[in-house]
PDB file of C-alpha atoms and ligand atoms in Angstrom:
ATOM      1  CA  UNK A   1      14.886 -96.526 133.905  1.00 82.00           C
ATOM      2  CA  UNK A   2      16.138 -99.413 131.782  1.00 93.00           C
ATOM      3  CA  UNK A   3      12.637-100.886 131.988  1.00 96.00           C
ATOM      4  CA  UNK A   4      11.124 -97.701 130.594  1.00 97.00           C
ATOM      5  CA  UNK A   5      13.468 -97.799 127.605  1.00 97.00           C
ATOM      6  CA  UNK A   6      12.433-101.398 126.991  1.00 98.00           C
ATOM      7  CA  UNK A   7       8.725-100.466 127.103  1.00 98.00           C
ATOM      8  CA  UNK A   8       9.369 -97.609 124.709  1.00 97.00           C
ATOM      9  CA  UNK A   9      11.230 -99.885 122.277  1.00 96.00           C
ATOM     10  CA  UNK A  10       8.472-102.455 122.351  1.00 97.00           C
ATOM     11  CA  UNK A  11       5.858 -99.771 121.762  1.00 96.00           C
ATOM     12  CA  UNK A  12       7.830 -98.563 118.735  1.00 94.00           C
ATOM     13  CA  UNK A  13       7.980-102.142 117.399  1.00 94.00           C
ATOM     14  CA  UNK A  14       4.180-102.355 117.750  1.00 94.00           C
ATOM     15  CA  UNK A  15       3.768 -99.058 115.879  1.00 90.00           C
ATOM     16  CA  UNK A  16       5.973-100.382 113.055  1.00 89.00           C
ATOM     17  CA  UNK A  17       3.840-103.549 113.077  1.00 89.00           C
ATOM     18  CA  UNK A  18       6.886-105.731 113.752  1.00 92.00           C
ATOM     19  CA  UNK A  19       4.923-107.417 116.542  1.00 92.00           C
ATOM     20  CA  UNK A  20       1.182-107.967 116.828  1.00 91.00           C
ATOM     21  CA  UNK A  21       0.339-109.317 120.279  1.00 91.00           C
ATOM     22  CA  UNK A  22      -2.947-111.195 120.512  1.00 90.00           C
ATOM     23  CA  UNK A  23      -5.829-109.127 121.907  1.00 87.00           C
ATOM     24  CA  UNK A  24      -3.972-105.816 121.652  1.00 92.00           C
ATOM     25  CA  UNK A  25      -6.181-102.845 120.852  1.00 87.00           C
ATOM     26  CA  UNK A  26      -4.500-100.056 118.967  1.00 87.00           C
ATOM     27  CA  UNK A  27      -6.232 -96.683 119.244  1.00 83.00           C
ATOM     28  CA  UNK A  28      -5.890 -93.579 117.110  1.00 77.00           C
ATOM     29  CA  UNK A  29      -6.844 -90.000 117.842  1.00 64.00           C
ATOM     30  CA  UNK A  30     -10.288 -89.092 116.528  1.00 66.00           C
ATOM     31  CA  UNK A  31      -8.745 -86.448 114.243  1.00 69.00           C
ATOM     32  CA  UNK A  32      -6.718 -89.088 112.320  1.00 64.00           C
ATOM     33  CA  UNK A  33      -8.894 -92.160 112.866  1.00 62.00           C
ATOM     34  CA  UNK A  34      -9.720 -92.523 109.192  1.00 64.00           C
ATOM     35  CA  UNK A  35      -6.418 -91.568 107.563  1.00 66.00           C
ATOM     36  CA  UNK A  36      -4.090 -94.080 105.920  1.00 68.00           C
ATOM     37  CA  UNK A  37      -1.768 -95.915 108.316  1.00 66.00           C
ATOM     38  CA  UNK A  38       1.904 -95.016 108.222  1.00 67.00           C
ATOM     39  CA  UNK A  39       4.051 -97.169 110.490  1.00 69.00           C
ATOM     40  CA  UNK A  40       4.965 -94.585 113.110  1.00 71.00           C
ATOM     41  CA  UNK A  41       4.125 -93.639 116.680  1.00 77.00           C
ATOM     42  CA  UNK A  42       2.432 -90.574 115.220  1.00 78.00           C
ATOM     43  CA  UNK A  43      -0.579 -92.726 114.308  1.00 79.00           C
ATOM     44  CA  UNK A  44      -1.184 -94.307 117.705  1.00 88.00           C
ATOM     45  CA  UNK A  45      -2.552 -92.623 120.805  1.00 90.00           C
ATOM     46  CA  UNK A  46      -2.859 -95.682 122.980  1.00 93.00           C
ATOM     47  CA  UNK A  47      -2.335 -99.437 123.026  1.00 94.00           C
ATOM     48  CA  UNK A  48      -4.606-101.323 125.330  1.00 94.00           C
ATOM     49  CA  UNK A  49      -4.717-104.916 126.623  1.00 95.00           C
ATOM     50  CA  UNK A  50      -1.063-105.846 126.224  1.00 97.00           C
ATOM     51  CA  UNK A  51      -1.400-108.922 128.455  1.00 97.00           C
ATOM     52  CA  UNK A  52      -0.027-111.146 125.667  1.00 96.00           C
ATOM     53  CA  UNK A  53       3.001-108.933 124.998  1.00 97.00           C
ATOM     54  CA  UNK A  54       5.716-110.422 127.170  1.00 97.00           C
ATOM     55  CA  UNK A  55       7.882-107.328 127.064  1.00 97.00           C
ATOM     56  CA  UNK A  56       5.176-104.788 128.017  1.00 98.00           C
ATOM     57  CA  UNK A  57       3.515-107.132 130.484  1.00 98.00           C
ATOM     58  CA  UNK A  58       6.754-107.129 132.504  1.00 98.00           C
ATOM     59  CA  UNK A  59       5.466-103.778 133.791  1.00 98.00           C
ATOM     60  CA  UNK A  60       2.664-105.554 135.665  1.00 98.00           C
ATOM     61  CA  UNK A  61       5.087-107.894 137.376  1.00 98.00           C
ATOM     62  CA  UNK A  62       7.722-105.410 138.572  1.00 98.00           C
ATOM     63  CA  UNK A  63       8.324-105.951 142.310  1.00 97.00           C
ATOM     64  CA  UNK A  64       8.597-102.189 142.893  1.00 97.00           C
ATOM     65  CA  UNK A  65       5.028-101.826 141.552  1.00 98.00           C
ATOM     66  CA  UNK A  66       3.526-104.929 143.172  1.00 98.00           C
ATOM     67  CA  UNK A  67       4.930-103.942 146.561  1.00 97.00           C
ATOM     68  CA  UNK A  68       2.425-101.047 146.658  1.00 98.00           C
ATOM     69  CA  UNK A  69      -0.375-102.782 144.746  1.00 98.00           C
ATOM     70  CA  UNK A  70      -0.452-105.524 147.357  1.00 98.00           C
ATOM     71  CA  UNK A  71      -1.431-102.968 150.023  1.00 98.00           C
ATOM     72  CA  UNK A  72      -4.754-102.573 148.180  1.00 97.00           C
ATOM     73  CA  UNK A  73      -5.335-106.021 146.718  1.00 98.00           C
ATOM     74  CA  UNK A  74      -3.755-108.380 149.220  1.00 97.00           C
ATOM     75  CA  UNK A  75      -1.524-111.245 148.055  1.00 97.00           C
ATOM     76  CA  UNK A  76      -3.658-112.607 145.164  1.00 98.00           C
ATOM     77  CA  UNK A  77      -3.185-110.069 142.401  1.00 98.00           C
ATOM     78  CA  UNK A  78      -4.789-109.899 138.969  1.00 98.00           C
ATOM     79  CA  UNK A  79      -3.735-107.509 136.219  1.00 98.00           C
ATOM     80  CA  UNK A  80      -7.102-106.531 134.744  1.00 98.00           C
ATOM     81  CA  UNK A  81      -6.472-103.744 132.285  1.00 97.00           C
ATOM     82  CA  UNK A  82      -3.251-102.553 130.701  1.00 98.00           C
ATOM     83  CA  UNK A  83      -2.452 -99.452 128.649  1.00 97.00           C
ATOM     84  CA  UNK A  84       0.451 -97.556 127.160  1.00 97.00           C
ATOM     85  CA  UNK A  85      -0.779 -94.044 126.461  1.00 96.00           C
ATOM     86  CA  UNK A  86       0.973 -91.965 123.808  1.00 95.00           C
ATOM     87  CA  UNK A  87      -0.774 -88.621 124.104  1.00 94.00           C
ATOM     88  CA  UNK A  88      -0.179 -86.836 120.795  1.00 91.00           C
ATOM     89  CA  UNK A  89       0.562 -83.149 120.237  1.00 92.00           C
ATOM     90  CA  UNK A  90      -2.845 -81.490 120.169  1.00 89.00           C
ATOM     91  CA  UNK A  91      -3.992 -80.620 116.662  1.00 83.00           C
ATOM     92  CA  UNK A  92      -5.776 -77.509 117.916  1.00 87.00           C
ATOM     93  CA  UNK A  93      -9.067 -79.338 118.350  1.00 85.00           C
ATOM     94  CA  UNK A  94      -8.314 -80.210 121.998  1.00 86.00           C
ATOM     95  CA  UNK A  95      -8.971 -83.901 121.351  1.00 83.00           C
ATOM     96  CA  UNK A  96      -5.811 -84.858 123.257  1.00 85.00           C
ATOM     97  CA  UNK A  97      -7.615 -84.053 126.515  1.00 88.00           C
ATOM     98  CA  UNK A  98      -9.018 -86.885 128.601  1.00 92.00           C
ATOM     99  CA  UNK A  99     -12.273 -85.827 130.321  1.00 93.00           C
ATOM    100  CA  UNK A 100     -12.674 -86.135 134.075  1.00 95.00           C
ATOM    101  CA  UNK A 101     -13.840 -89.647 134.916  1.00 96.00           C
ATOM    102  CA  UNK A 102     -13.765 -92.483 137.425  1.00 97.00           C
ATOM    103  CA  UNK A 103     -12.173 -95.695 136.182  1.00 98.00           C
ATOM    104  CA  UNK A 104     -14.749 -97.787 138.059  1.00 98.00           C
ATOM    105  CA  UNK A 105     -17.267 -96.774 135.388  1.00 97.00           C
ATOM    106  CA  UNK A 106     -15.478 -99.248 133.081  1.00 97.00           C
ATOM    107  CA  UNK A 107     -15.195-102.113 135.571  1.00 98.00           C
ATOM    108  CA  UNK A 108     -17.872-104.770 136.201  1.00 97.00           C
ATOM    109  CA  UNK A 109     -16.155-106.056 139.345  1.00 98.00           C
ATOM    110  CA  UNK A 110     -16.060-105.096 143.004  1.00 98.00           C
ATOM    111  CA  UNK A 111     -15.249-104.220 145.736  1.00 98.00           C
ATOM    112  CA  UNK A 112     -13.711-100.973 144.551  1.00 98.00           C
ATOM    113  CA  UNK A 113     -11.379-100.791 147.569  1.00 98.00           C
ATOM    114  CA  UNK A 114      -9.541-103.859 146.234  1.00 98.00           C
ATOM    115  CA  UNK A 115      -8.827-102.277 142.846  1.00 98.00           C
ATOM    116  CA  UNK A 116      -5.923 -99.921 142.199  1.00 98.00           C
ATOM    117  CA  UNK A 117      -4.372 -98.196 139.215  1.00 98.00           C
ATOM    118  CA  UNK A 118      -0.605 -97.867 138.782  1.00 98.00           C
ATOM    119  CA  UNK A 119       0.319 -95.132 136.276  1.00 98.00           C
ATOM    120  CA  UNK A 120       3.992 -94.562 135.484  1.00 98.00           C
ATOM    121  CA  UNK A 121       5.397 -91.542 133.670  1.00 98.00           C
ATOM    122  CA  UNK A 122       7.754 -92.602 130.869  1.00 98.00           C
ATOM    123  CA  UNK A 123       9.247 -89.090 130.696  1.00 98.00           C
ATOM    124  CA  UNK A 124       8.911 -85.741 132.471  1.00 98.00           C
ATOM    125  CA  UNK A 125       5.190 -84.899 132.495  1.00 98.00           C
ATOM    126  CA  UNK A 126       3.686 -81.558 133.453  1.00 98.00           C
ATOM    127  CA  UNK A 127       0.819 -79.290 132.397  1.00 97.00           C
ATOM    128  CA  UNK A 128       2.527 -78.552 129.089  1.00 97.00           C
ATOM    129  CA  UNK A 129       2.371 -82.083 127.761  1.00 97.00           C
ATOM    130  CA  UNK A 130      -0.866 -83.037 129.506  1.00 97.00           C
ATOM    131  CA  UNK A 131      -0.284 -84.398 132.991  1.00 98.00           C
ATOM    132  CA  UNK A 132      -2.866 -86.171 135.094  1.00 98.00           C
ATOM    133  CA  UNK A 133      -5.241 -83.924 137.005  1.00 97.00           C
ATOM    134  CA  UNK A 134      -7.005 -85.326 140.060  1.00 97.00           C
ATOM    135  CA  UNK A 135      -9.789 -84.173 142.386  1.00 96.00           C
ATOM    136  CA  UNK A 136      -8.473 -85.219 145.807  1.00 96.00           C
ATOM    137  CA  UNK A 137     -10.874 -86.953 148.166  1.00 95.00           C
ATOM    138  CA  UNK A 138     -13.368 -87.923 145.472  1.00 95.00           C
ATOM    139  CA  UNK A 139     -12.513 -91.620 145.934  1.00 96.00           C
ATOM    140  CA  UNK A 140     -14.669 -91.436 149.069  1.00 96.00           C
ATOM    141  CA  UNK A 141     -17.747 -90.624 146.980  1.00 94.00           C
ATOM    142  CA  UNK A 142     -19.868 -92.855 144.784  1.00 95.00           C
ATOM    143  CA  UNK A 143     -19.754 -93.834 141.134  1.00 97.00           C
ATOM    144  CA  UNK A 144     -21.278 -91.087 138.987  1.00 96.00           C
ATOM    145  CA  UNK A 145     -23.006 -91.370 135.607  1.00 96.00           C
ATOM    146  CA  UNK A 146     -20.626 -90.971 132.650  1.00 95.00           C
ATOM    147  CA  UNK A 147     -21.152 -90.161 128.994  1.00 91.00           C
ATOM    148  CA  UNK A 148     -19.371 -88.593 126.031  1.00 89.00           C
ATOM    149  CA  UNK A 149     -18.705 -84.895 126.689  1.00 83.00           C
ATOM    150  CA  UNK A 150     -20.072 -82.460 124.109  1.00 83.00           C
ATOM    151  CA  UNK A 151     -16.686 -81.299 122.853  1.00 76.00           C
ATOM    152  CA  UNK A 152     -16.736 -79.379 119.603  1.00 73.00           C
ATOM    153  CA  UNK A 153     -13.456 -80.743 118.226  1.00 74.00           C
ATOM    154  CA  UNK A 154     -14.541 -84.367 118.731  1.00 73.00           C
ATOM    155  CA  UNK A 155     -13.900 -86.977 121.366  1.00 76.00           C
ATOM    156  CA  UNK A 156     -11.946 -90.225 121.337  1.00 74.00           C
ATOM    157  CA  UNK A 157     -13.738 -93.541 121.421  1.00 79.00           C
ATOM    158  CA  UNK A 158     -14.716 -94.655 124.948  1.00 84.00           C
ATOM    159  CA  UNK A 159     -13.493 -91.429 126.554  1.00 84.00           C
ATOM    160  CA  UNK A 160     -16.559 -91.036 128.743  1.00 89.00           C
ATOM    161  CA  UNK A 161     -16.604 -88.209 131.257  1.00 93.00           C
ATOM    162  CA  UNK A 162     -18.572 -87.143 134.323  1.00 95.00           C
ATOM    163  CA  UNK A 163     -21.114 -84.484 133.520  1.00 83.00           C
ATOM    164  CA  UNK A 164     -21.788 -83.126 137.027  1.00 82.00           C
ATOM    165  CA  UNK A 165     -18.632 -83.049 139.150  1.00 78.00           C
ATOM    166  CA  UNK A 166     -18.238 -80.320 141.754  1.00 80.00           C
ATOM    167  CA  UNK A 167     -16.514 -77.402 139.987  1.00 82.00           C
ATOM    168  CA  UNK A 168     -15.320 -76.117 143.375  1.00 87.00           C
ATOM    169  CA  UNK A 169     -13.387 -79.270 144.224  1.00 88.00           C
ATOM    170  CA  UNK A 170      -9.637 -78.619 144.480  1.00 93.00           C
ATOM    171  CA  UNK A 171      -7.682 -79.829 141.443  1.00 95.00           C
ATOM    172  CA  UNK A 172      -4.162 -81.157 141.698  1.00 97.00           C
ATOM    173  CA  UNK A 173      -1.935 -81.423 138.638  1.00 98.00           C
ATOM    174  CA  UNK A 174       0.528 -84.268 138.971  1.00 98.00           C
ATOM    175  CA  UNK A 175       3.943 -83.174 137.760  1.00 98.00           C
ATOM    176  CA  UNK A 176       5.986 -86.338 137.456  1.00 98.00           C
ATOM    177  CA  UNK A 177       9.490 -87.340 136.450  1.00 98.00           C
ATOM    178  CA  UNK A 178      10.415 -90.273 134.258  1.00 97.00           C
ATOM    179  CA  UNK A 179       9.815 -93.444 136.253  1.00 97.00           C
ATOM    180  CA  UNK A 180       7.556 -91.835 138.870  1.00 98.00           C
ATOM    181  CA  UNK A 181       4.441 -93.882 139.597  1.00 98.00           C
ATOM    182  CA  UNK A 182       1.133 -92.811 141.077  1.00 98.00           C
ATOM    183  CA  UNK A 183      -1.281 -95.363 142.588  1.00 98.00           C
ATOM    184  CA  UNK A 184      -4.929 -94.404 142.780  1.00 98.00           C
ATOM    185  CA  UNK A 185      -8.401 -95.627 143.688  1.00 98.00           C
ATOM    186  CA  UNK A 186     -10.893 -96.391 140.862  1.00 98.00           C
ATOM    187  CA  UNK A 187     -13.393 -93.847 142.235  1.00 98.00           C
ATOM    188  CA  UNK A 188     -10.890 -90.993 142.172  1.00 97.00           C
ATOM    189  CA  UNK A 189     -12.052 -88.401 139.647  1.00 96.00           C
ATOM    190  CA  UNK A 190      -9.192 -87.710 137.254  1.00 97.00           C
ATOM    191  CA  UNK A 191      -8.382 -86.845 133.666  1.00 97.00           C
ATOM    192  CA  UNK A 192      -5.580 -85.225 131.719  1.00 96.00           C
ATOM    193  CA  UNK A 193      -5.049 -81.973 129.871  1.00 94.00           C
ATOM    194  CA  UNK A 194      -4.158 -81.230 126.305  1.00 94.00           C
ATOM    195  CA  UNK A 195      -0.643 -81.791 125.039  1.00 96.00           C
ATOM    196  CA  UNK A 196       0.671 -78.383 124.002  1.00 96.00           C
ATOM    197  CA  UNK A 197       4.133 -79.685 123.003  1.00 96.00           C
ATOM    198  CA  UNK A 198       5.288 -81.337 119.807  1.00 94.00           C
ATOM    199  CA  UNK A 199       6.314 -84.537 121.616  1.00 94.00           C
ATOM    200  CA  UNK A 200       4.239 -87.648 122.271  1.00 95.00           C
ATOM    201  CA  UNK A 201       3.662 -87.867 126.047  1.00 97.00           C
ATOM    202  CA  UNK A 202       4.046 -91.457 127.212  1.00 97.00           C
ATOM    203  CA  UNK A 203       2.786 -93.291 130.269  1.00 98.00           C
ATOM    204  CA  UNK A 204       2.292 -96.973 131.030  1.00 98.00           C
ATOM    205  CA  UNK A 205      -0.412 -98.190 133.329  1.00 98.00           C
ATOM    206  CA  UNK A 206      -2.206-101.194 134.768  1.00 98.00           C
ATOM    207  CA  UNK A 207      -5.365-101.647 136.809  1.00 98.00           C
ATOM    208  CA  UNK A 208      -4.863-104.366 139.365  1.00 98.00           C
ATOM    209  CA  UNK A 209      -7.582-106.100 141.358  1.00 98.00           C
ATOM    210  CA  UNK A 210      -7.641-108.657 144.101  1.00 98.00           C
ATOM    211  CA  UNK A 211      -8.374-112.124 142.719  1.00 97.00           C
ATOM    212  CA  UNK A 212     -11.035-112.190 145.455  1.00 96.00           C
ATOM    213  CA  UNK A 213     -13.048-109.498 143.668  1.00 98.00           C
ATOM    214  CA  UNK A 214     -16.257-110.666 142.029  1.00 97.00           C
ATOM    215  CA  UNK A 215     -18.043-109.754 138.820  1.00 97.00           C
ATOM    216  CA  UNK A 216     -21.288-107.805 139.017  1.00 97.00           C
ATOM    217  CA  UNK A 217     -24.148-107.427 136.573  1.00 96.00           C
ATOM    218  CA  UNK A 218     -24.210-103.807 135.450  1.00 96.00           C
ATOM    219  CA  UNK A 219     -27.641-104.012 133.793  1.00 95.00           C
ATOM    220  CA  UNK A 220     -29.914-101.278 135.117  1.00 96.00           C
ATOM    221  CA  UNK A 221     -26.974 -99.238 136.462  1.00 96.00           C
ATOM    222  CA  UNK A 222     -25.141 -96.164 135.123  1.00 96.00           C
ATOM    223  CA  UNK A 223     -22.532 -98.550 133.648  1.00 96.00           C
ATOM    224  CA  UNK A 224     -24.965 -99.996 131.140  1.00 96.00           C
ATOM    225  CA  UNK A 225     -23.920 -97.502 128.441  1.00 95.00           C
ATOM    226  CA  UNK A 226     -20.260 -98.536 128.553  1.00 94.00           C
ATOM    227  CA  UNK A 227     -21.242-102.211 128.695  1.00 95.00           C
ATOM    228  CA  UNK A 228     -23.193-101.833 125.435  1.00 93.00           C
ATOM    229  CA  UNK A 229     -20.308-100.052 123.751  1.00 92.00           C
ATOM    230  CA  UNK A 230     -17.629-102.531 124.862  1.00 92.00           C
ATOM    231  CA  UNK A 231     -19.729-105.565 123.966  1.00 91.00           C
ATOM    232  CA  UNK A 232     -20.574-104.172 120.521  1.00 89.00           C
ATOM    233  CA  UNK A 233     -16.910-103.380 119.916  1.00 85.00           C
ATOM    234  CA  UNK A 234     -15.726-106.844 121.045  1.00 86.00           C
ATOM    235  CA  UNK A 235     -18.288-108.625 118.886  1.00 86.00           C
ATOM    236  CA  UNK A 236     -17.296-106.588 115.826  1.00 83.00           C
ATOM    237  CA  UNK A 237     -13.609-107.184 116.505  1.00 77.00           C
ATOM    238  CA  UNK A 238     -13.618-110.902 117.239  1.00 76.00           C
ATOM    239  CA  UNK A 239     -16.614-112.051 115.176  1.00 76.00           C
ATOM    240  CA  UNK A 240     -16.984-115.375 116.988  1.00 71.00           C
ATOM    241  CA  UNK A 241     -20.117-117.505 116.673  1.00 68.00           C
ATOM    242  CA  UNK A 242     -21.393-117.027 120.211  1.00 75.00           C
ATOM    243  CA  UNK A 243     -22.113-113.540 121.473  1.00 82.00           C
ATOM    244  CA  UNK A 244     -19.393-112.147 123.717  1.00 87.00           C
ATOM    245  CA  UNK A 245     -20.630-110.550 126.945  1.00 91.00           C
ATOM    246  CA  UNK A 246     -18.900-108.083 129.258  1.00 94.00           C
ATOM    247  CA  UNK A 247     -17.687-110.764 131.648  1.00 94.00           C
ATOM    248  CA  UNK A 248     -16.107-112.669 128.727  1.00 92.00           C
ATOM    249  CA  UNK A 249     -14.188-109.533 127.734  1.00 92.00           C
ATOM    250  CA  UNK A 250     -12.808-109.157 131.252  1.00 96.00           C
ATOM    251  CA  UNK A 251     -11.968-112.840 131.631  1.00 95.00           C
ATOM    252  CA  UNK A 252     -10.022-112.580 128.394  1.00 92.00           C
ATOM    253  CA  UNK A 253      -8.054-109.552 129.591  1.00 95.00           C
ATOM    254  CA  UNK A 254      -7.392-110.630 133.161  1.00 97.00           C
ATOM    255  CA  UNK A 255      -4.072-112.254 134.080  1.00 97.00           C
ATOM    256  CA  UNK A 256      -2.813-113.580 137.385  1.00 97.00           C
ATOM    257  CA  UNK A 257       0.390-111.842 138.411  1.00 98.00           C
ATOM    258  CA  UNK A 258       0.825-113.148 141.940  1.00 96.00           C
ATOM    259  CA  UNK A 259      -0.782-115.687 144.275  1.00 96.00           C
ATOM    260  CA  UNK A 260      -3.852-117.686 143.398  1.00 94.00           C
ATOM    261  CA  UNK A 261      -6.576-117.022 140.797  1.00 94.00           C
ATOM    262  CA  UNK A 262      -9.903-117.171 142.635  1.00 91.00           C
ATOM    263  CA  UNK A 263     -12.994-115.354 141.263  1.00 91.00           C
ATOM    264  CA  UNK A 264     -11.905-113.116 138.414  1.00 93.00           C
TER     265      UNK A 264
HETATM  266  O1  AKG B 301      -2.846 -90.909 130.529  1.00 58.62           O
HETATM  267  C1  AKG B 301      -3.783 -90.124 130.479  1.00 58.62           C
HETATM  268  O2  AKG B 301      -3.732 -89.109 129.817  1.00 58.62           O
HETATM  269  C2  AKG B 301      -5.053 -90.385 131.252  1.00 58.62           C
HETATM  270  C3  AKG B 301      -5.385 -91.805 131.236  1.00 58.62           C
HETATM  271  C4  AKG B 301      -6.611 -92.129 131.986  1.00 58.62           C
HETATM  272  O3  AKG B 301      -7.042 -91.439 132.855  1.00 58.62           O
HETATM  273  C5  AKG B 301      -7.327 -93.342 131.652  1.00 58.62           C
HETATM  274  O4  AKG B 301      -7.055 -93.932 130.596  1.00 58.62           O
HETATM  275  O5  AKG B 301      -8.210 -93.733 132.444  1.00 58.62           O
END
């Protein structure tokens, strides 16, 4: 619990721009993306890639998390992708929803069985403030094509969704208490509902992979659309002389948390 308070404090410092960790991506809801910045958590829906923020990155090294992660990754563990999600009160346009998706769509590395997400509730989370919703058993299926859903109120950047999931699949809403953590497979179809409260629903998460995983070329696959978007974004953001490719982006994000760094 003390850890959660520390993560919350650090997030608030980021919002006030008191700290600016290298590589951190700060995201805003599509409904306020173009408004003037006021230093408050109200402006930020998510911070991503906090690998250079010592305080937030502690999350990825907590023994109580790694104990379970290791069951999926083995002893050589990389933290590949980090996020603190601050789901805002929905403005009425339903943009606070996260469409149903599989995280593997975003990842150019395999095998999927050696990748796992840890997602920790930073407060009580239920259907009112937009809990996770999962389609049990779908991790046994394959990676499906993803794209932006046609939502009338708008959609947040990179929130791709699956267009053709089985509507009859059981849905489970994960009601969680502060500090509860769920670990899930990158093929599991999941998303989250709209936040109907006035509070900002917080969760912290990391995707871990075995350092034995290997990069794949996603050209010619259903992941090509996200590759193009990520690469364009990274090149606009970093403006370095040489073109950045998808593997470069992931090498930049990835951090060893335990054992030996091998392929990633
Ligand atoms: O925290 C949420 O609302 C969902 C996050 C999620 O599924 C993701 O970012 O992949």
